[in-house]
mmCIF file of C-alpha atoms in Angstrom:
data_model
loop_
_atom_site.group_PDB
_atom_site.id
_atom_site.type_symbol
_atom_site.label_atom_id
_atom_site.label_comp_id
_atom_site.label_asym_id
_atom_site.label_seq_id
_atom_site.Cartn_x
_atom_site.Cartn_y
_atom_site.Cartn_z
ATOM 1 C CA MET M 338 -34.390 10.953 -0.613
ATOM 2 C CA ASN M 339 -37.222 9.331 -2.563
ATOM 3 C CA ALA M 340 -35.931 10.913 -5.764
ATOM 4 C CA LEU M 341 -32.715 8.907 -5.424
ATOM 5 C CA GLN M 342 -34.789 5.940 -6.577
ATOM 6 C CA ASP M 343 -36.260 7.738 -9.593
ATOM 7 C CA SER M 344 -36.119 5.735 -12.819
ATOM 8 C CA SER M 345 -34.606 8.701 -14.662
ATOM 9 C CA TRP M 346 -30.831 9.020 -14.343
ATOM 10 C CA GLN M 347 -31.108 12.739 -15.072
ATOM 11 C CA VAL M 348 -33.334 13.182 -12.031
ATOM 12 C CA ARG M 349 -30.994 11.135 -9.875
ATOM 13 C CA ARG M 350 -28.002 13.145 -11.082
ATOM 14 C CA GLU M 351 -29.703 16.434 -10.190
ATOM 15 C CA VAL M 352 -30.599 15.110 -6.752
ATOM 16 C CA VAL M 353 -26.991 13.996 -6.204
ATOM 17 C CA GLU M 354 -25.745 17.465 -7.178
ATOM 18 C CA ARG M 355 -28.183 19.192 -4.814
ATOM 19 C CA LEU M 356 -27.411 16.889 -1.901
ATOM 20 C CA THR M 357 -23.670 17.250 -2.508
ATOM 21 C CA ALA M 358 -23.984 21.039 -2.418
ATOM 22 C CA SER M 359 -25.803 20.859 0.908
ATOM 23 C CA HIS M 360 -23.652 21.179 4.019
ATOM 24 C CA ASN M 361 -26.362 19.906 6.345
ATOM 25 C CA PRO M 362 -24.981 17.115 8.580
ATOM 26 C CA GLU M 363 -28.522 15.814 9.129
ATOM 27 C CA ILE M 364 -28.874 15.011 5.429
ATOM 28 C CA THR M 365 -25.588 13.127 5.553
ATOM 29 C CA THR M 366 -26.792 11.145 8.554
ATOM 30 C CA GLU M 367 -29.934 10.220 6.647
ATOM 31 C CA LEU M 368 -27.840 9.137 3.655
ATOM 32 C CA LEU M 369 -25.758 6.854 5.834
ATOM 33 C CA GLN M 370 -28.927 5.402 7.315
ATOM 34 C CA LEU M 371 -30.305 4.922 3.796
ATOM 35 C CA LEU M 372 -27.113 3.148 2.785
ATOM 36 C CA ARG M 373 -27.483 0.789 5.735
ATOM 37 C CA GLN M 374 -31.102 0.038 4.874
ATOM 38 C CA GLU M 375 -30.915 -0.072 1.081
ATOM 39 C CA HIS M 376 -27.361 -1.159 0.316
ATOM 40 C CA ARG M 377 -28.662 -4.035 -1.815
ATOM 41 C CA ASN M 378 -30.453 -1.593 -4.119
ATOM 42 C CA ALA M 379 -27.835 -0.726 -6.748
ATOM 43 C CA THR M 380 -29.615 2.407 -7.947
ATOM 44 C CA ILE M 381 -29.736 3.925 -4.468
ATOM 45 C CA VAL M 382 -26.234 2.737 -3.531
ATOM 46 C CA ASN M 383 -24.583 4.378 -6.536
ATOM 47 C CA SER M 384 -26.311 7.688 -5.873
ATOM 48 C CA VAL M 385 -25.656 7.648 -2.134
ATOM 49 C CA ILE M 386 -21.958 6.806 -2.593
ATOM 50 C CA GLN M 387 -21.571 9.711 -5.016
ATOM 51 C CA VAL M 388 -23.003 12.114 -2.449
ATOM 52 C CA LEU M 389 -21.018 10.656 0.448
ATOM 53 C CA ALA M 390 -17.797 10.765 -1.575
ATOM 54 C CA LEU M 391 -18.231 14.427 -2.558
ATOM 55 C CA SER M 392 -19.948 15.892 0.488
ATOM 56 C CA ARG M 393 -18.012 18.513 2.452
ATOM 57 C CA VAL M 394 -19.477 17.244 5.689
ATOM 58 C CA ASP M 395 -16.952 15.231 7.718
ATOM 59 C CA LEU M 396 -18.040 11.628 7.198
ATOM 60 C CA ILE M 397 -14.861 9.762 8.032
ATOM 61 C CA PRO M 398 -15.806 8.656 11.596
ATOM 62 C CA ALA M 399 -19.249 7.445 10.481
ATOM 63 C CA LEU M 400 -17.856 5.572 7.470
ATOM 64 C CA ILE M 401 -15.165 3.945 9.611
ATOM 65 C CA GLU M 402 -17.890 2.787 11.962
ATOM 66 C CA CYS M 403 -19.577 1.104 8.978
ATOM 67 C CA LEU M 404 -16.457 -1.036 8.539
ATOM 68 C CA HIS M 405 -17.492 -2.883 11.719
ATOM 69 C CA ASP M 406 -20.989 -3.661 10.478
ATOM 70 C CA PRO M 407 -21.793 -7.404 10.295
ATOM 71 C CA ASP M 408 -23.027 -7.034 6.697
ATOM 72 C CA PRO M 409 -20.071 -7.413 4.282
ATOM 73 C CA GLU M 410 -21.850 -5.505 1.503
ATOM 74 C CA LEU M 411 -22.119 -2.430 3.691
ATOM 75 C CA ARG M 412 -18.439 -2.772 4.593
ATOM 76 C CA ILE M 413 -17.598 -2.914 0.876
ATOM 77 C CA TYR M 414 -19.457 0.331 0.154
ATOM 78 C CA ALA M 415 -17.813 1.972 3.151
ATOM 79 C CA THR M 416 -14.326 1.076 1.877
ATOM 80 C CA GLN M 417 -15.195 2.356 -1.588
ATOM 81 C CA THR M 418 -16.427 5.662 -0.221
ATOM 82 C CA LEU M 419 -13.448 6.094 2.109
ATOM 83 C CA GLY M 420 -11.124 5.608 -0.834
ATOM 84 C CA GLN M 421 -12.896 8.347 -2.769
ATOM 85 C CA ARG M 422 -12.938 10.840 0.114
ATOM 86 C CA ASP M 423 -9.201 11.561 -0.247
ATOM 87 C CA ASP M 424 -8.779 11.818 3.531
ATOM 88 C CA ILE M 425 -5.711 10.212 5.112
ATOM 89 C CA ARG M 426 -7.562 9.697 8.402
ATOM 90 C CA ALA M 427 -9.204 6.694 6.741
ATOM 91 C CA ILE M 428 -5.879 4.908 6.189
ATOM 92 C CA PRO M 429 -5.489 3.121 9.579
ATOM 93 C CA ALA M 430 -9.024 1.713 9.369
ATOM 94 C CA LEU M 431 -8.515 0.615 5.763
ATOM 95 C CA VAL M 432 -5.259 -1.118 6.682
ATOM 96 C CA LEU M 433 -7.186 -3.065 9.331
ATOM 97 C CA ALA M 434 -9.788 -3.895 6.671
ATOM 98 C CA LEU M 435 -7.081 -5.794 4.768
ATOM 99 C CA ALA M 436 -7.688 -8.554 7.320
ATOM 100 C CA ASP M 437 -11.468 -8.523 6.909
ATOM 101 C CA THR M 438 -13.129 -11.938 6.872
ATOM 102 C CA ASP M 439 -14.730 -11.146 3.499
ATOM 103 C CA LYS M 440 -12.396 -11.259 0.475
ATOM 104 C CA ASN M 441 -14.405 -8.630 -1.426
ATOM 105 C CA VAL M 442 -14.010 -6.181 1.452
ATOM 106 C CA ARG M 443 -10.263 -6.807 1.393
ATOM 107 C CA TYR M 444 -10.211 -6.219 -2.370
ATOM 108 C CA HIS M 445 -11.896 -2.822 -2.085
ATOM 109 C CA ALA M 446 -9.738 -1.865 0.906
ATOM 110 C CA ILE M 447 -6.668 -2.531 -1.254
ATOM 111 C CA GLU M 448 -8.045 -0.311 -4.021
ATOM 112 C CA ALA M 449 -8.907 2.441 -1.542
ATOM 113 C CA LEU M 450 -5.390 2.407 -0.047
ATOM 114 C CA GLY M 451 -3.931 2.699 -3.527
ATOM 115 C CA ARG M 452 -6.071 5.756 -4.269
ATOM 116 C CA LEU M 453 -4.973 7.313 -0.994
ATOM 117 C CA LYS M 454 -1.297 6.521 -1.775
ATOM 118 C CA ALA M 455 -1.015 5.056 1.711
ATOM 119 C CA ARG M 456 2.636 4.341 2.483
ATOM 120 C CA GLU M 457 1.486 2.873 5.798
ATOM 121 C CA ALA M 458 0.004 -0.006 3.785
ATOM 122 C CA ILE M 459 3.169 -0.982 1.898
ATOM 123 C CA ASP M 460 4.115 -3.935 4.141
ATOM 124 C CA PRO M 461 0.697 -5.644 4.172
ATOM 125 C CA LEU M 462 0.238 -4.937 0.457
ATOM 126 C CA LEU M 463 3.582 -6.561 -0.332
ATOM 127 C CA GLU M 464 2.554 -9.571 1.738
ATOM 128 C CA ILE M 465 -0.703 -9.816 -0.224
ATOM 129 C CA ALA M 466 1.162 -9.407 -3.522
ATOM 130 C CA GLN M 467 3.353 -12.389 -2.621
ATOM 131 C CA SER M 468 0.402 -14.537 -1.552
ATOM 132 C CA GLN M 469 -0.161 -15.854 -5.104
ATOM 133 C CA ASP M 470 -3.881 -15.199 -4.655
ATOM 134 C CA PHE M 471 -4.577 -13.598 -8.038
ATOM 135 C CA PHE M 472 -7.847 -11.972 -6.925
ATOM 136 C CA LEU M 473 -6.001 -9.936 -4.276
ATOM 137 C CA ALA M 474 -2.393 -9.956 -5.515
ATOM 138 C CA PHE M 475 -3.223 -8.148 -8.740
ATOM 139 C CA PRO M 476 -4.916 -5.120 -7.089
ATOM 140 C CA ALA M 477 -2.218 -5.119 -4.378
ATOM 141 C CA LEU M 478 0.494 -4.659 -7.001
ATOM 142 C CA ASP M 479 -1.576 -1.989 -8.697
ATOM 143 C CA ALA M 480 -1.982 -0.190 -5.361
ATOM 144 C CA LEU M 481 1.780 -0.358 -4.760
ATOM 145 C CA MET M 482 2.336 1.239 -8.161
ATOM 146 C CA GLN M 483 -0.035 4.060 -7.220
ATOM 147 C CA ILE M 484 1.763 4.587 -3.913
ATOM 148 C CA GLY M 485 5.030 4.871 -5.838
ATOM 149 C CA ASP M 486 7.492 4.430 -2.975
ATOM 150 C CA LEU M 487 11.059 3.946 -4.275
ATOM 151 C CA SER M 488 11.924 1.674 -1.361
ATOM 152 C CA ILE M 489 9.747 -1.175 -2.607
ATOM 153 C CA ALA M 490 11.700 -2.025 -5.776
ATOM 154 C CA GLY M 491 14.039 -4.464 -4.049
ATOM 155 C CA ARG M 492 11.151 -6.029 -2.170
ATOM 156 C CA LEU M 493 9.278 -6.695 -5.412
ATOM 157 C CA MET M 494 12.173 -8.681 -6.862
ATOM 158 C CA PRO M 495 11.200 -11.958 -5.137
ATOM 159 C CA LEU M 496 7.967 -11.888 -7.152
ATOM 160 C CA LEU M 497 9.993 -12.585 -10.289
ATOM 161 C CA GLN M 498 11.436 -15.703 -8.685
ATOM 162 C CA LYS M 499 8.165 -17.343 -7.725
ATOM 163 C CA THR M 500 5.851 -19.493 -9.775
ATOM 164 C CA LEU M 501 2.966 -17.057 -10.011
ATOM 165 C CA ASN M 502 -0.188 -16.734 -11.986
ATOM 166 C CA TRP M 503 1.060 -15.235 -15.253
ATOM 167 C CA ARG M 504 -1.166 -12.182 -14.819
ATOM 168 C CA VAL M 505 0.296 -11.499 -11.400
ATOM 169 C CA ARG M 506 3.790 -11.996 -12.798
ATOM 170 C CA ARG M 507 2.983 -9.524 -15.579
ATOM 171 C CA GLU M 508 1.733 -6.989 -13.047
ATOM 172 C CA ALA M 509 4.923 -7.493 -11.034
ATOM 173 C CA VAL M 510 6.953 -6.804 -14.182
ATOM 174 C CA ASP M 511 4.995 -3.605 -14.822
ATOM 175 C CA SER M 512 5.389 -2.530 -11.201
ATOM 176 C CA LEU M 513 9.154 -3.002 -11.295
ATOM 177 C CA ALA M 514 9.451 -1.263 -14.649
ATOM 178 C CA MET M 515 7.802 1.812 -13.115
ATOM 179 C CA GLN M 516 10.310 2.013 -10.270
ATOM 180 C CA ASP M 517 13.031 4.673 -10.299
ATOM 181 C CA ASP M 518 15.370 2.929 -7.876
ATOM 182 C CA PRO M 519 18.914 3.373 -9.278
ATOM 183 C CA ASN M 520 19.910 -0.029 -7.862
ATOM 184 C CA LEU M 521 17.194 -1.832 -9.815
ATOM 185 C CA THR M 522 19.233 -2.462 -12.964
ATOM 186 C CA GLN M 523 22.093 -4.088 -11.052
ATOM 187 C CA ASP M 524 19.641 -6.234 -9.075
ATOM 188 C CA LEU M 525 18.009 -7.358 -12.315
ATOM 189 C CA LEU M 526 21.322 -8.136 -13.977
ATOM 190 C CA ARG M 527 22.451 -10.115 -10.932
ATOM 191 C CA LEU M 528 19.216 -12.117 -11.111
ATOM 192 C CA LEU M 529 19.723 -12.574 -14.850
ATOM 193 C CA ARG M 530 23.235 -13.945 -14.274
ATOM 194 C CA GLU M 531 22.037 -16.344 -11.580
ATOM 195 C CA GLN M 532 18.750 -17.488 -13.117
ATOM 196 C CA HIS M 533 19.014 -17.076 -16.890
ATOM 197 C CA ARG M 534 18.448 -20.811 -17.359
ATOM 198 C CA ASN M 535 15.043 -20.563 -15.670
ATOM 199 C CA PRO M 536 12.608 -19.602 -18.476
ATOM 200 C CA ASP M 537 10.016 -17.905 -16.243
ATOM 201 C CA ILE M 538 12.550 -15.770 -14.395
ATOM 202 C CA LEU M 539 14.501 -15.082 -17.582
ATOM 203 C CA ASN M 540 11.459 -13.782 -19.453
ATOM 204 C CA SER M 541 10.321 -11.663 -16.518
ATOM 205 C CA VAL M 542 13.740 -10.065 -16.004
ATOM 206 C CA LEU M 543 14.110 -9.323 -19.711
ATOM 207 C CA GLN M 544 10.674 -7.690 -19.792
ATOM 208 C CA VAL M 545 11.579 -5.420 -16.879
ATOM 209 C CA LEU M 546 14.882 -4.479 -18.517
ATOM 210 C CA VAL M 547 13.101 -3.647 -21.760
ATOM 211 C CA LEU M 548 10.351 -1.598 -20.105
ATOM 212 C CA SER M 549 12.334 -0.085 -17.230
ATOM 213 C CA HIS M 550 12.277 3.668 -16.623
ATOM 214 C CA ILE M 551 15.873 3.342 -15.429
ATOM 215 C CA ASP M 552 18.505 3.459 -18.192
ATOM 216 C CA PRO M 553 19.989 -0.087 -18.347
ATOM 217 C CA ILE M 554 22.006 0.365 -21.565
ATOM 218 C CA PRO M 555 25.516 0.849 -20.055
ATOM 219 C CA SER M 556 25.099 -2.147 -17.755
ATOM 220 C CA LEU M 557 23.693 -4.326 -20.526
ATOM 221 C CA VAL M 558 26.565 -3.436 -22.825
ATOM 222 C CA GLU M 559 28.976 -4.593 -20.123
ATOM 223 C CA CYS M 560 27.181 -7.951 -20.010
ATOM 224 C CA LEU M 561 28.067 -8.524 -23.676
ATOM 225 C CA ALA M 562 31.589 -9.287 -22.470
ATOM 226 C CA ASP M 563 30.426 -11.965 -20.024
ATOM 227 C CA PRO M 564 32.044 -15.412 -20.576
ATOM 228 C CA ASP M 565 28.634 -17.144 -20.543
ATOM 229 C CA PRO M 566 27.318 -17.218 -24.147
ATOM 230 C CA GLU M 567 23.709 -17.663 -23.038
ATOM 231 C CA LEU M 568 23.870 -14.534 -20.930
ATOM 232 C CA ARG M 569 25.349 -12.647 -23.885
ATOM 233 C CA ILE M 570 22.482 -13.837 -26.081
ATOM 234 C CA TYR M 571 19.786 -12.665 -23.679
ATOM 235 C CA THR M 572 21.594 -9.385 -23.115
ATOM 236 C CA ALA M 573 21.660 -8.792 -26.854
ATOM 237 C CA LEU M 574 17.934 -9.512 -27.033
ATOM 238 C CA ALA M 575 17.214 -6.949 -24.321
ATOM 239 C CA LEU M 576 19.410 -4.360 -26.037
ATOM 240 C CA GLY M 577 17.630 -4.934 -29.319
ATOM 241 C CA GLU M 578 14.219 -4.461 -27.731
ATOM 242 C CA ARG M 579 15.265 -1.156 -26.142
ATOM 243 C CA HIS M 580 15.795 0.366 -29.628
ATOM 244 C CA ASP M 581 18.545 2.595 -28.263
ATOM 245 C CA PRO M 582 21.204 3.739 -30.783
ATOM 246 C CA ARG M 583 23.862 3.517 -28.066
ATOM 247 C CA ALA M 584 23.581 -0.280 -28.244
ATOM 248 C CA LYS M 585 24.792 -0.392 -31.869
#
């Protein structure tokens, strides 16, 4: 345990490897106690989290208990470790942590749920993504991309219609472009028809159409016959950016 504070990173790495290989629950208990006592010591914290994340001893109940600790820093490290344990039993507790009083705890809970691909977290993550709080909305969208549930494409569309921080808007564009929902192209074209005179929405929709994993070429070609000249212009722009010979 003392060696975890050694000034040499090589020594600390060897200690981490030895502790990780140990299946002694008592050592794990001591590590959790050390994390509680020394969680403001970055050197110790990094080493302890590595061991706790890789240990084969069942730590989920003890780590979940740490989420109720009054110290927000300890709760942060607990969420980080739970996310790295790759154990779905942590998901319900991490979903509850999305309502933690400390914003940094919520941030790390979002990241952990993304790593665990927690479909149970889709609804609260979508709510956070639409909150326009860049600090939390950005990782929430990233987590939704990691979860990769096809059902969320339509529910991400409203993000293109809000006045968002441009970075959040960009993340929403990337999230939609990754979706494989076959209805996405038609939803985007409908939004383009209705809102193509709104510059923010127009640019966002065009970006999704250009980057989309779904093939939008046939639908875009149809839009070239639309009576609205502005819509035809923007459709032509999207077709040009796709660099698809079928658009010629």
